[in-house]
Amino acid sequence: MSRPYDGGTSANVVTKTANFTPGLSDHGRMFILTGSAITVALPTMSSAYKGYEFTIISGDASEHIVNGGATLMHGFVKQHGASTAGSITSVTAKSSIELDAGAIGDKFSILCDGTNWYVDVITAGAVTVA
C-alpha cells in the first residue's frame, strides 16, 4: 500500500513560519517553510542523531537558510532554474546553505550519521554555500 505522506501520516507535514531548530522527535518530518525567509538551525551534533533525517520544502519564494554549525555539512546542491540549469555545487565541510533566489518547491533532504549532516538540495535558483 502506498503512503500518501512523507513518514506515512499528515502529522509529519508541518508548516513553519519562523526560525526553528528541529529536534529528535522531528525525525522523518517534512517542513514547509513559508511567510518570509526562515533559518533552520540543525541540532547540535551528537550520536543520538545517527540515522536522523528530514525534508525541507520552500512554500514560497523566500531566501531560506539551513545552518549546520561548525563545518559539518556535506553533499550537493543541484540547480535546475532557467539561468542555473545543470549546475551542481559541491558542499564539503560547510556551515550553511542559503537560497539566493528562492522558489516554491526548492527542496532540502537532510540526513545525519551522528558525525556529519548530509544534504541533497534541489533548487531553481542560485545558492550561497559557506
CSV table of C-alpha atoms in Angstrom, one decimal:
chain,number,residue,atom,x,y,z
A,1,MET,CA,0.0,0.0,0.0
A,2,SER,CA,1.4,3.4,-0.9
A,3,ARG,CA,1.8,6.1,1.7
A,4,PRO,CA,0.3,9.4,0.8
A,5,TYR,CA,2.6,11.5,3.1
A,6,ASP,CA,6.3,11.5,4.0
A,7,GLY,CA,6.5,9.3,7.0
A,8,GLY,CA,3.1,7.9,6.5
A,9,THR,CA,0.8,10.4,8.1
A,10,SER,CA,-0.3,14.0,7.5
A,11,ALA,CA,1.0,14.8,11.0
A,12,ASN,CA,4.5,14.5,9.6
A,13,VAL,CA,3.9,17.5,7.3
A,14,VAL,CA,4.5,20.7,9.3
A,15,THR,CA,4.3,24.3,8.1
A,16,LYS,CA,6.9,26.7,9.7
A,17,THR,CA,6.7,30.5,9.6
A,18,ALA,CA,9.6,31.4,11.9
A,19,ASN,CA,13.2,30.3,12.5
A,20,PHE,CA,13.5,26.9,14.3
A,21,THR,CA,15.7,24.0,15.2
A,22,PRO,CA,14.3,20.5,14.6
A,23,GLY,CA,14.5,18.1,17.5
A,24,LEU,CA,14.8,14.3,17.7
A,25,SER,CA,11.0,14.0,17.6
A,26,ASP,CA,11.1,15.5,14.1
A,27,HIS,CA,12.7,12.5,12.5
A,28,GLY,CA,11.0,11.8,9.2
A,29,ARG,CA,9.1,15.1,9.1
A,30,MET,CA,8.6,17.3,6.1
A,31,PHE,CA,8.8,21.0,6.9
A,32,ILE,CA,7.1,23.5,4.6
A,33,LEU,CA,8.7,27.0,5.0
A,34,THR,CA,6.5,30.0,4.2
A,35,GLY,CA,5.8,33.6,5.1
A,36,SER,CA,9.3,35.0,5.0
A,37,ALA,CA,12.9,33.9,4.9
A,38,ILE,CA,13.4,31.3,7.6
A,39,THR,CA,16.6,30.0,9.1
A,40,VAL,CA,16.6,26.3,10.0
A,41,ALA,CA,19.4,25.6,12.6
A,42,LEU,CA,20.5,22.0,12.5
A,43,PRO,CA,20.7,20.5,16.0
A,44,THR,CA,24.0,20.2,17.9
A,45,MET,CA,25.7,17.1,16.6
A,46,SER,CA,25.6,14.0,18.7
A,47,SER,CA,25.4,10.3,18.2
A,48,ALA,CA,21.7,10.5,19.1
A,49,TYR,CA,21.1,11.8,15.6
A,50,LYS,CA,22.6,8.8,13.8
A,51,GLY,CA,20.1,7.9,11.1
A,52,TYR,CA,18.0,11.0,11.7
A,53,GLU,CA,16.5,12.6,8.6
A,54,PHE,CA,14.0,15.2,7.5
A,55,THR,CA,13.0,17.2,4.4
A,56,ILE,CA,12.5,21.0,4.0
A,57,ILE,CA,10.3,22.3,1.1
A,58,SER,CA,10.1,26.0,0.3
A,59,GLY,CA,6.5,27.0,0.3
A,60,ASP,CA,7.3,30.5,-1.1
A,61,ALA,CA,9.9,32.4,-2.9
A,62,SER,CA,11.9,33.4,0.2
A,63,GLU,CA,15.7,33.1,0.7
A,64,HIS,CA,15.6,30.3,3.3
A,65,ILE,CA,18.8,29.3,5.1
A,66,VAL,CA,19.9,25.9,6.6
A,67,ASN,CA,22.7,26.4,9.1
A,68,GLY,CA,24.6,23.3,10.1
A,69,GLY,CA,27.0,24.7,12.6
A,70,ALA,CA,30.8,24.1,12.5
A,71,THR,CA,31.5,22.8,9.0
A,72,LEU,CA,29.6,19.6,9.4
A,73,MET,CA,27.5,19.8,6.1
A,74,HIS,CA,28.4,17.7,3.1
A,75,GLY,CA,26.6,16.8,-0.1
A,76,PHE,CA,25.4,18.6,-3.3
A,77,VAL,CA,23.2,21.4,-4.5
A,78,LYS,CA,21.6,20.7,-7.8
A,79,GLN,CA,20.2,23.8,-9.7
A,80,HIS,CA,17.5,23.4,-12.3
A,81,GLY,CA,16.4,27.0,-13.0
A,82,ALA,CA,16.5,28.8,-16.3
A,83,SER,CA,19.7,30.7,-15.5
A,84,THR,CA,21.4,27.9,-13.5
A,85,ALA,CA,20.2,24.7,-15.3
A,86,GLY,CA,22.5,21.8,-14.8
A,87,SER,CA,24.7,23.5,-12.2
A,88,ILE,CA,25.9,21.3,-9.3
A,89,THR,CA,27.6,22.9,-6.3
A,90,SER,CA,29.6,20.6,-4.0
A,91,VAL,CA,29.1,21.0,-0.3
A,92,THR,CA,32.2,19.9,1.6
A,93,ALA,CA,32.8,20.8,5.2
A,94,LYS,CA,30.4,23.8,5.1
A,95,SER,CA,28.3,25.5,7.7
A,96,SER,CA,25.4,26.9,5.8
A,97,ILE,CA,23.4,26.9,2.6
A,98,GLU,CA,21.3,30.0,1.6
A,99,LEU,CA,18.8,30.2,-1.2
A,100,ASP,CA,19.8,33.4,-3.1
A,101,ALA,CA,16.7,33.3,-5.4
A,102,GLY,CA,14.3,31.0,-3.5
A,103,ALA,CA,11.3,29.4,-5.4
A,104,ILE,CA,8.3,27.4,-4.4
A,105,GLY,CA,9.3,23.8,-4.4
A,106,ASP,CA,13.0,24.2,-3.5
A,107,LYS,CA,13.9,21.1,-1.5
A,108,PHE,CA,16.5,20.1,1.1
A,109,SER,CA,16.9,16.5,2.1
A,110,ILE,CA,19.0,16.2,5.2
A,111,LEU,CA,20.4,13.0,6.8
A,112,CYS,CA,22.8,12.6,9.8
A,113,ASP,CA,25.2,9.8,10.5
A,114,GLY,CA,25.9,11.0,14.1
A,115,THR,CA,29.1,12.8,12.9
A,116,ASN,CA,28.1,14.9,9.9
A,117,TRP,CA,25.0,16.3,8.2
A,118,TYR,CA,24.5,15.1,4.6
A,119,VAL,CA,22.4,17.4,2.3
A,120,ASP,CA,20.9,17.0,-1.1
A,121,VAL,CA,19.4,20.2,-2.3
A,122,ILE,CA,17.4,20.8,-5.4
A,123,THR,CA,16.7,24.5,-6.3
A,124,ALA,CA,15.6,26.6,-9.1
A,125,GLY,CA,18.0,29.5,-8.4
A,126,ALA,CA,21.4,30.3,-7.2
A,127,VAL,CA,22.7,29.5,-3.7
A,128,THR,CA,25.4,30.7,-1.3
A,129,VAL,CA,27.3,27.9,0.4
A,130,ALA,CA,29.6,29.0,3.2
